[in-house]
Amino acid sequence: MKDFTLENLTDAVVEAYTTNAASPRQAQIIGSLVRHLHAFAKDVELTEAEWFEGIQFLTATGKKCDDKRQEFILLSDTLGLSMVVDAINHPKGGLGTESTVLGPFYVEGSPIVESGANIIKRDIGGEVVLVTGKVTDAAGKPLAGATLEVWQTANNQLYDVQDPDAPEWNLRATIKAKDDGAFSFVSEKPTSYPVPTDGPVGQLLAAGGRHAFRPAHLHFMVKAPGHETLTTHIFADGDPYLDSDAVFATKAALVAKFELSEDATLAAKYGLKVPFTTMHYEFGLTAQ
Ligand SMILES: [Fe+2]
């Protein structure tokens, strides 16, 4: 029979999970996870009470999840794990627009609209902004057939899925870029906002003495035939939280200026009053 001890236990568990694993990759992942978990417990000399607190924390995280709330993604984001995975999988080396976290508020299947659409479904006093830009390849050549899924907070710091009073798909759409890669849409200037703190992640942030705020941003998921999907944000220049994002997702190249425009022709084209706020950004996608 086996005589398990603190000294031989880790090797025994790894062997048990890797000898007949379904694939070499699964053996590598489970084996490494076990080694790091055991090393963590030994490193901090985890007490039984602390182990149980961890179990309760993960249980509460799972219970907080539903079809609109994803506490595990938020946990991954606030621990910096999402950005580690993003950086491993999207090394840019200067090519194309940088990626950042998906975040917990993405919803698949937003309404497909033509470039130029207004995606504001409710007026609660947000600053109207005309967003313009282009989708190109990594060398700056315009790409045909691109789409941009966009989602963002309203003026009350909430995404539509967090706000029972918000119309469905408010400030959320899939924009069809034109054949020359150009796109535009009318939305609101996003606000900085706290990630939800009424669950386990809020407790974790408080335990770390951290604030919960994210700098104002629009989320984008940009797709074009033959190119890698780009998941990223565009952050508002000058936001006070750019230096302390609760989910560590900021990158200097993803910051854009929101500026006032007096262009009466453009205002008339989009049904806006002069002066109006504009933001312009060009997305470069890397080839598959
Ligand atoms: Fe966000």
mmCIF file of C-alpha atoms and ligand atoms in Angstrom:
data_model
loop_
_atom_site.group_PDB
_atom_site.id
_atom_site.type_symbol
_atom_site.label_atom_id
_atom_site.label_comp_id
_atom_site.label_asym_id
_atom_site.label_seq_id
_atom_site.Cartn_x
_atom_site.Cartn_y
_atom_site.Cartn_z
ATOM 1 C CA MET A 1 0.000 0.000 0.000
ATOM 2 C CA LYS A 2 0.985 3.650 -0.445
ATOM 3 C CA ASP A 3 2.221 5.589 2.551
ATOM 4 C CA PHE A 4 1.447 9.196 1.597
ATOM 5 C CA THR A 5 3.474 11.953 3.232
ATOM 6 C CA LEU A 6 3.912 15.670 2.663
ATOM 7 C CA GLU A 7 7.133 14.802 0.859
ATOM 8 C CA ASN A 8 5.775 12.258 -1.642
ATOM 9 C CA LEU A 9 2.174 13.373 -2.044
ATOM 10 C CA THR A 10 2.628 15.879 -4.870
ATOM 11 C CA ASP A 11 4.517 13.457 -7.101
ATOM 12 C CA ALA A 12 1.932 10.746 -6.398
ATOM 13 C CA VAL A 13 -1.009 12.994 -7.356
ATOM 14 C CA VAL A 14 0.722 14.226 -10.502
ATOM 15 C CA GLU A 15 1.511 10.643 -11.521
ATOM 16 C CA ALA A 16 -2.086 9.571 -10.906
ATOM 17 C CA TYR A 17 -3.396 12.296 -13.221
ATOM 18 C CA THR A 18 -0.804 12.068 -15.959
ATOM 19 C CA THR A 19 -0.035 8.388 -16.507
ATOM 20 C CA ASN A 20 -3.313 7.664 -18.322
ATOM 21 C CA ALA A 21 -4.367 11.229 -19.168
ATOM 22 C CA ALA A 22 -6.625 11.713 -22.186
ATOM 23 C CA SER A 23 -3.927 13.735 -23.976
ATOM 24 C CA PRO A 24 -0.362 14.967 -23.379
ATOM 25 C CA ARG A 25 -1.703 18.531 -23.092
ATOM 26 C CA GLN A 26 -4.198 17.538 -20.396
ATOM 27 C CA ALA A 27 -1.421 15.743 -18.542
ATOM 28 C CA GLN A 28 0.723 18.881 -18.735
ATOM 29 C CA ILE A 29 -2.059 21.212 -17.550
ATOM 30 C CA ILE A 30 -3.385 19.060 -14.693
ATOM 31 C CA GLY A 31 0.120 18.054 -13.607
ATOM 32 C CA SER A 32 1.295 21.664 -13.475
ATOM 33 C CA LEU A 33 -1.893 22.805 -11.727
ATOM 34 C CA VAL A 34 -1.425 20.176 -9.007
ATOM 35 C CA ARG A 35 2.244 21.096 -8.499
ATOM 36 C CA HIS A 36 1.463 24.816 -8.225
ATOM 37 C CA LEU A 37 -1.552 24.259 -5.933
ATOM 38 C CA HIS A 38 0.430 22.058 -3.563
ATOM 39 C CA ALA A 39 3.394 24.472 -3.654
ATOM 40 C CA PHE A 40 1.054 27.365 -2.839
ATOM 41 C CA ALA A 41 -0.425 25.569 0.181
ATOM 42 C CA LYS A 42 3.060 24.644 1.445
ATOM 43 C CA ASP A 43 4.423 28.133 0.770
ATOM 44 C CA VAL A 44 1.831 29.885 2.964
ATOM 45 C CA GLU A 45 1.382 26.904 5.344
ATOM 46 C CA LEU A 46 -2.339 27.036 4.687
ATOM 47 C CA THR A 47 -4.469 26.415 7.789
ATOM 48 C CA GLU A 48 -7.619 24.287 7.636
ATOM 49 C CA ALA A 49 -9.738 27.373 8.370
ATOM 50 C CA GLU A 50 -8.074 29.254 5.507
ATOM 51 C CA TRP A 51 -8.537 26.274 3.171
ATOM 52 C CA PHE A 52 -12.249 26.226 4.012
ATOM 53 C CA GLU A 53 -12.496 30.005 3.529
ATOM 54 C CA GLY A 54 -11.063 29.471 0.052
ATOM 55 C CA ILE A 55 -13.644 26.765 -0.654
ATOM 56 C CA GLN A 56 -16.433 29.084 0.505
ATOM 57 C CA PHE A 57 -15.042 31.924 -1.625
ATOM 58 C CA LEU A 58 -15.030 29.805 -4.799
ATOM 59 C CA THR A 59 -18.495 28.437 -3.967
ATOM 60 C CA ALA A 60 -19.832 31.976 -3.607
ATOM 61 C CA THR A 61 -18.151 32.961 -6.861
ATOM 62 C CA GLY A 62 -19.956 30.172 -8.683
ATOM 63 C CA LYS A 63 -23.294 31.001 -7.055
ATOM 64 C CA LYS A 64 -22.966 34.639 -8.165
ATOM 65 C CA CYS A 65 -22.815 33.588 -11.831
ATOM 66 C CA ASP A 66 -25.867 33.487 -14.084
ATOM 67 C CA ASP A 67 -26.550 34.182 -17.765
ATOM 68 C CA LYS A 68 -25.816 37.891 -17.259
ATOM 69 C CA ARG A 69 -23.290 37.927 -14.400
ATOM 70 C CA GLN A 70 -19.884 36.269 -14.764
ATOM 71 C CA GLU A 71 -18.124 36.480 -11.411
ATOM 72 C CA PHE A 72 -15.398 33.997 -12.427
ATOM 73 C CA ILE A 73 -14.293 36.162 -15.375
ATOM 74 C CA LEU A 74 -14.308 39.149 -13.026
ATOM 75 C CA LEU A 75 -12.190 37.168 -10.558
ATOM 76 C CA SER A 76 -9.753 36.237 -13.311
ATOM 77 C CA ASP A 77 -9.659 39.869 -14.461
ATOM 78 C CA THR A 78 -9.066 41.360 -11.012
ATOM 79 C CA LEU A 79 -6.299 38.823 -10.290
ATOM 80 C CA GLY A 80 -4.526 39.829 -13.509
ATOM 81 C CA LEU A 81 -4.856 36.277 -14.880
ATOM 82 C CA SER A 82 -6.920 37.383 -17.888
ATOM 83 C CA MET A 83 -4.174 39.762 -18.975
ATOM 84 C CA VAL A 84 -1.519 37.052 -18.555
ATOM 85 C CA VAL A 85 -3.532 34.733 -20.850
ATOM 86 C CA ASP A 86 -4.131 37.594 -23.294
ATOM 87 C CA ALA A 87 -0.431 38.465 -23.449
ATOM 88 C CA ILE A 88 0.595 34.818 -23.977
ATOM 89 C CA ASN A 89 -1.879 34.347 -26.818
ATOM 90 C CA HIS A 90 -1.567 37.691 -28.593
ATOM 91 C CA PRO A 91 2.103 38.659 -28.710
ATOM 92 C CA LYS A 92 2.043 41.681 -30.972
ATOM 93 C CA GLY A 93 5.650 42.560 -31.552
ATOM 94 C CA GLY A 94 4.481 45.929 -32.838
ATOM 95 C CA LEU A 95 2.119 44.421 -35.429
ATOM 96 C CA GLY A 96 -1.556 45.326 -35.337
ATOM 97 C CA THR A 97 -3.653 46.857 -32.584
ATOM 98 C CA GLU A 98 -3.003 45.552 -29.101
ATOM 99 C CA SER A 99 -5.575 43.342 -27.425
ATOM 100 C CA THR A 100 -6.905 43.462 -23.905
ATOM 101 C CA VAL A 101 -9.401 41.604 -21.712
ATOM 102 C CA LEU A 102 -12.857 40.519 -22.885
ATOM 103 C CA GLY A 103 -14.340 41.398 -19.490
ATOM 104 C CA PRO A 104 -17.508 39.984 -17.928
ATOM 105 C CA PHE A 105 -20.094 42.034 -19.865
ATOM 106 C CA TYR A 106 -19.734 40.689 -23.427
ATOM 107 C CA VAL A 107 -22.951 39.297 -24.930
ATOM 108 C CA GLU A 108 -22.927 37.337 -28.168
ATOM 109 C CA GLY A 109 -25.330 38.156 -30.973
ATOM 110 C CA SER A 110 -25.833 41.915 -30.681
ATOM 111 C CA PRO A 111 -27.937 43.492 -33.466
ATOM 112 C CA ILE A 112 -26.077 43.976 -36.764
ATOM 113 C CA VAL A 113 -26.291 47.598 -37.917
ATOM 114 C CA GLU A 114 -24.894 49.561 -40.839
ATOM 115 C CA SER A 115 -21.952 51.900 -40.370
ATOM 116 C CA GLY A 116 -23.258 55.296 -39.258
ATOM 117 C CA ALA A 117 -25.955 53.902 -36.944
ATOM 118 C CA ASN A 118 -26.959 55.496 -33.674
ATOM 119 C CA ILE A 119 -26.758 52.850 -30.921
ATOM 120 C CA ILE A 120 -28.225 54.997 -28.121
ATOM 121 C CA LYS A 121 -31.555 53.428 -27.141
ATOM 122 C CA ARG A 122 -32.275 55.700 -24.177
ATOM 123 C CA ASP A 123 -31.307 59.271 -23.272
ATOM 124 C CA ILE A 124 -30.194 59.639 -19.661
ATOM 125 C CA GLY A 125 -27.968 62.633 -20.243
ATOM 126 C CA GLY A 126 -24.846 60.979 -21.615
ATOM 127 C CA GLU A 127 -22.458 63.001 -23.758
ATOM 128 C CA VAL A 128 -23.209 62.067 -27.371
ATOM 129 C CA VAL A 129 -20.096 61.039 -29.298
ATOM 130 C CA LEU A 130 -19.460 60.297 -32.955
ATOM 131 C CA VAL A 131 -17.029 57.400 -33.180
ATOM 132 C CA THR A 132 -15.191 57.065 -36.495
ATOM 133 C CA GLY A 133 -12.375 54.861 -37.636
ATOM 134 C CA LYS A 134 -11.051 52.273 -39.989
ATOM 135 C CA VAL A 135 -10.254 48.568 -39.978
ATOM 136 C CA THR A 136 -7.002 47.699 -41.733
ATOM 137 C CA ASP A 137 -4.474 44.892 -41.845
ATOM 138 C CA ALA A 138 -1.342 45.176 -39.696
ATOM 139 C CA ALA A 139 0.369 47.204 -42.448
ATOM 140 C CA GLY A 140 -2.465 49.746 -42.630
ATOM 141 C CA LYS A 141 -4.178 48.420 -45.802
ATOM 142 C CA PRO A 142 -7.996 48.754 -45.525
ATOM 143 C CA LEU A 143 -9.869 45.477 -45.027
ATOM 144 C CA ALA A 144 -13.229 44.712 -46.632
ATOM 145 C CA GLY A 145 -15.936 42.754 -44.811
ATOM 146 C CA ALA A 146 -15.023 43.812 -41.277
ATOM 147 C CA THR A 147 -17.437 43.928 -38.343
ATOM 148 C CA LEU A 148 -16.987 45.608 -34.971
ATOM 149 C CA GLU A 149 -18.933 44.454 -31.935
ATOM 150 C CA VAL A 150 -19.080 47.328 -29.475
ATOM 151 C CA TRP A 151 -20.342 47.453 -25.882
ATOM 152 C CA GLN A 152 -19.958 50.068 -23.172
ATOM 153 C CA THR A 153 -21.417 51.656 -20.055
ATOM 154 C CA ALA A 154 -24.123 54.308 -20.110
ATOM 155 C CA ASN A 155 -23.962 57.569 -18.205
ATOM 156 C CA ASN A 156 -25.062 55.753 -15.012
ATOM 157 C CA GLN A 157 -21.872 53.600 -15.000
ATOM 158 C CA LEU A 158 -23.848 50.461 -15.924
ATOM 159 C CA TYR A 159 -23.838 48.112 -18.906
ATOM 160 C CA ASP A 160 -27.278 47.285 -20.293
ATOM 161 C CA VAL A 161 -27.082 43.780 -18.806
ATOM 162 C CA GLN A 162 -26.546 45.248 -15.312
ATOM 163 C CA ASP A 163 -29.402 47.728 -15.565
ATOM 164 C CA PRO A 164 -32.992 46.433 -15.342
ATOM 165 C CA ASP A 165 -34.272 49.780 -16.675
ATOM 166 C CA ALA A 166 -32.065 49.776 -19.782
ATOM 167 C CA PRO A 167 -33.587 48.836 -23.143
ATOM 168 C CA GLU A 168 -32.151 45.624 -24.575
ATOM 169 C CA TRP A 169 -28.923 46.156 -26.549
ATOM 170 C CA ASN A 170 -28.504 49.728 -25.305
ATOM 171 C CA LEU A 171 -25.036 51.002 -26.357
ATOM 172 C CA ARG A 172 -24.285 47.566 -27.785
ATOM 173 C CA ALA A 173 -24.253 46.565 -31.472
ATOM 174 C CA THR A 174 -22.349 44.863 -34.271
ATOM 175 C CA ILE A 175 -21.262 47.579 -36.729
ATOM 176 C CA LYS A 176 -20.709 46.611 -40.371
ATOM 177 C CA ALA A 177 -17.690 48.495 -41.688
ATOM 178 C CA LYS A 178 -17.730 49.673 -45.295
ATOM 179 C CA ASP A 179 -15.730 48.005 -48.053
ATOM 180 C CA ASP A 180 -12.891 50.495 -47.555
ATOM 181 C CA GLY A 181 -12.694 49.510 -43.863
ATOM 182 C CA ALA A 182 -14.247 52.780 -42.670
ATOM 183 C CA PHE A 183 -16.841 52.705 -39.917
ATOM 184 C CA SER A 184 -18.740 55.167 -37.784
ATOM 185 C CA PHE A 185 -21.482 55.127 -35.184
ATOM 186 C CA VAL A 186 -23.141 57.480 -32.751
ATOM 187 C CA SER A 187 -22.968 56.509 -29.087
ATOM 188 C CA GLU A 188 -22.280 58.090 -25.707
ATOM 189 C CA LYS A 189 -18.968 58.918 -24.121
ATOM 190 C CA PRO A 190 -18.300 55.987 -21.776
ATOM 191 C CA THR A 191 -17.852 56.661 -18.054
ATOM 192 C CA SER A 192 -15.364 55.178 -15.640
ATOM 193 C CA TYR A 193 -17.179 52.630 -13.488
ATOM 194 C CA PRO A 194 -16.681 50.267 -10.575
ATOM 195 C CA VAL A 195 -16.671 46.543 -11.304
ATOM 196 C CA PRO A 196 -19.458 44.857 -9.298
ATOM 197 C CA THR A 197 -18.472 44.754 -5.623
ATOM 198 C CA ASP A 198 -21.570 43.022 -4.193
ATOM 199 C CA GLY A 199 -19.988 39.563 -4.601
ATOM 200 C CA PRO A 200 -16.820 37.690 -3.650
ATOM 201 C CA VAL A 201 -14.653 39.803 -5.980
ATOM 202 C CA GLY A 202 -15.709 42.891 -4.026
ATOM 203 C CA GLN A 203 -14.541 41.188 -0.836
ATOM 204 C CA LEU A 204 -11.223 40.332 -2.485
ATOM 205 C CA LEU A 205 -10.676 43.928 -3.621
ATOM 206 C CA ALA A 206 -11.502 45.198 -0.117
ATOM 207 C CA ALA A 207 -9.120 42.655 1.427
ATOM 208 C CA GLY A 208 -6.382 43.993 -0.822
ATOM 209 C CA GLY A 209 -7.212 47.602 -0.039
ATOM 210 C CA ARG A 210 -7.937 48.179 -3.741
ATOM 211 C CA HIS A 211 -10.540 50.414 -5.384
ATOM 212 C CA ALA A 212 -12.927 48.829 -7.899
ATOM 213 C CA PHE A 213 -12.806 51.379 -10.718
ATOM 214 C CA ARG A 214 -12.005 50.926 -14.356
ATOM 215 C CA PRO A 215 -11.046 53.887 -16.562
ATOM 216 C CA ALA A 216 -13.735 54.823 -19.118
ATOM 217 C CA HIS A 217 -13.586 52.692 -22.267
ATOM 218 C CA LEU A 218 -15.473 51.270 -25.202
ATOM 219 C CA HIS A 219 -15.128 47.524 -25.746
ATOM 220 C CA PHE A 220 -14.500 46.292 -29.288
ATOM 221 C CA MET A 221 -14.363 42.853 -30.864
ATOM 222 C CA VAL A 222 -13.169 43.377 -34.435
ATOM 223 C CA LYS A 223 -13.389 40.658 -37.092
ATOM 224 C CA ALA A 224 -12.396 40.512 -40.760
ATOM 225 C CA PRO A 225 -12.041 37.552 -43.146
ATOM 226 C CA GLY A 226 -8.603 35.920 -43.027
ATOM 227 C CA HIS A 227 -7.565 37.829 -39.910
ATOM 228 C CA GLU A 228 -7.345 37.125 -36.201
ATOM 229 C CA THR A 229 -10.239 38.426 -34.133
ATOM 230 C CA LEU A 230 -9.149 41.423 -32.091
ATOM 231 C CA THR A 231 -10.662 41.836 -28.609
ATOM 232 C CA THR A 232 -9.724 45.179 -27.150
ATOM 233 C CA HIS A 233 -10.815 48.456 -25.513
ATOM 234 C CA ILE A 234 -10.372 52.078 -26.435
ATOM 235 C CA PHE A 235 -9.781 54.131 -23.287
ATOM 236 C CA ALA A 236 -10.697 57.791 -22.827
ATOM 237 C CA ASP A 237 -7.637 60.018 -22.568
ATOM 238 C CA GLY A 238 -7.387 61.913 -19.292
ATOM 239 C CA ASP A 239 -9.393 59.422 -17.218
ATOM 240 C CA PRO A 240 -8.255 59.484 -13.559
ATOM 241 C CA TYR A 241 -8.176 55.666 -13.369
ATOM 242 C CA LEU A 242 -5.828 55.054 -16.327
ATOM 243 C CA ASP A 243 -3.000 54.464 -13.822
ATOM 244 C CA SER A 244 -4.878 52.072 -11.529
ATOM 245 C CA ASP A 245 -7.303 49.964 -13.610
ATOM 246 C CA ALA A 246 -8.968 47.391 -11.326
ATOM 247 C CA VAL A 247 -8.355 44.663 -13.948
ATOM 248 C CA PHE A 248 -4.860 45.716 -15.162
ATOM 249 C CA ALA A 249 -6.042 46.026 -18.793
ATOM 250 C CA THR A 250 -4.714 49.443 -19.853
ATOM 251 C CA LYS A 251 -2.181 49.904 -22.652
ATOM 252 C CA ALA A 252 -0.863 53.270 -23.808
ATOM 253 C CA ALA A 253 -1.598 52.544 -27.482
ATOM 254 C CA LEU A 254 -5.293 51.992 -26.672
ATOM 255 C CA VAL A 255 -5.915 55.489 -25.314
ATOM 256 C CA ALA A 256 -7.758 57.928 -27.599
ATOM 257 C CA LYS A 257 -8.791 61.547 -27.336
ATOM 258 C CA PHE A 258 -12.445 62.548 -27.161
ATOM 259 C CA GLU A 259 -12.491 65.978 -28.785
ATOM 260 C CA LEU A 260 -15.047 68.658 -29.593
ATOM 261 C CA SER A 261 -15.808 69.212 -33.276
ATOM 262 C CA GLU A 262 -17.434 72.235 -34.932
ATOM 263 C CA ASP A 263 -17.892 70.418 -38.271
ATOM 264 C CA ALA A 264 -21.442 71.413 -39.252
ATOM 265 C CA THR A 265 -21.526 69.147 -42.319
ATOM 266 C CA LEU A 266 -20.600 66.105 -40.259
ATOM 267 C CA ALA A 267 -23.073 67.108 -37.555
ATOM 268 C CA ALA A 268 -25.887 67.331 -40.113
ATOM 269 C CA LYS A 269 -24.974 63.936 -41.592
ATOM 270 C CA TYR A 270 -25.419 62.231 -38.201
ATOM 271 C CA GLY A 271 -28.210 64.453 -36.859
ATOM 272 C CA LEU A 272 -25.990 66.021 -34.190
ATOM 273 C CA LYS A 273 -25.774 69.556 -32.814
ATOM 274 C CA VAL A 274 -22.583 71.602 -33.136
ATOM 275 C CA PRO A 275 -20.297 71.349 -31.236
ATOM 276 C CA PHE A 276 -20.224 67.587 -30.706
ATOM 277 C CA THR A 277 -17.698 65.117 -29.319
ATOM 278 C CA THR A 278 -15.734 62.846 -31.646
ATOM 279 C CA MET A 279 -13.353 59.969 -31.170
ATOM 280 C CA HIS A 280 -11.345 58.369 -33.974
ATOM 281 C CA TYR A 281 -9.429 55.088 -33.891
ATOM 282 C CA GLU A 282 -7.919 52.814 -36.560
ATOM 283 C CA PHE A 283 -7.754 49.085 -35.822
ATOM 284 C CA GLY A 284 -5.022 46.964 -37.399
ATOM 285 C CA LEU A 285 -5.695 43.212 -37.527
ATOM 286 C CA THR A 286 -3.006 40.566 -37.914
ATOM 287 C CA ALA A 287 -3.355 37.920 -40.626
ATOM 288 C CA GLN A 288 -4.362 34.403 -39.553
HETATM 289 FE FE FE B 1 -15.856 47.424 -19.546
#
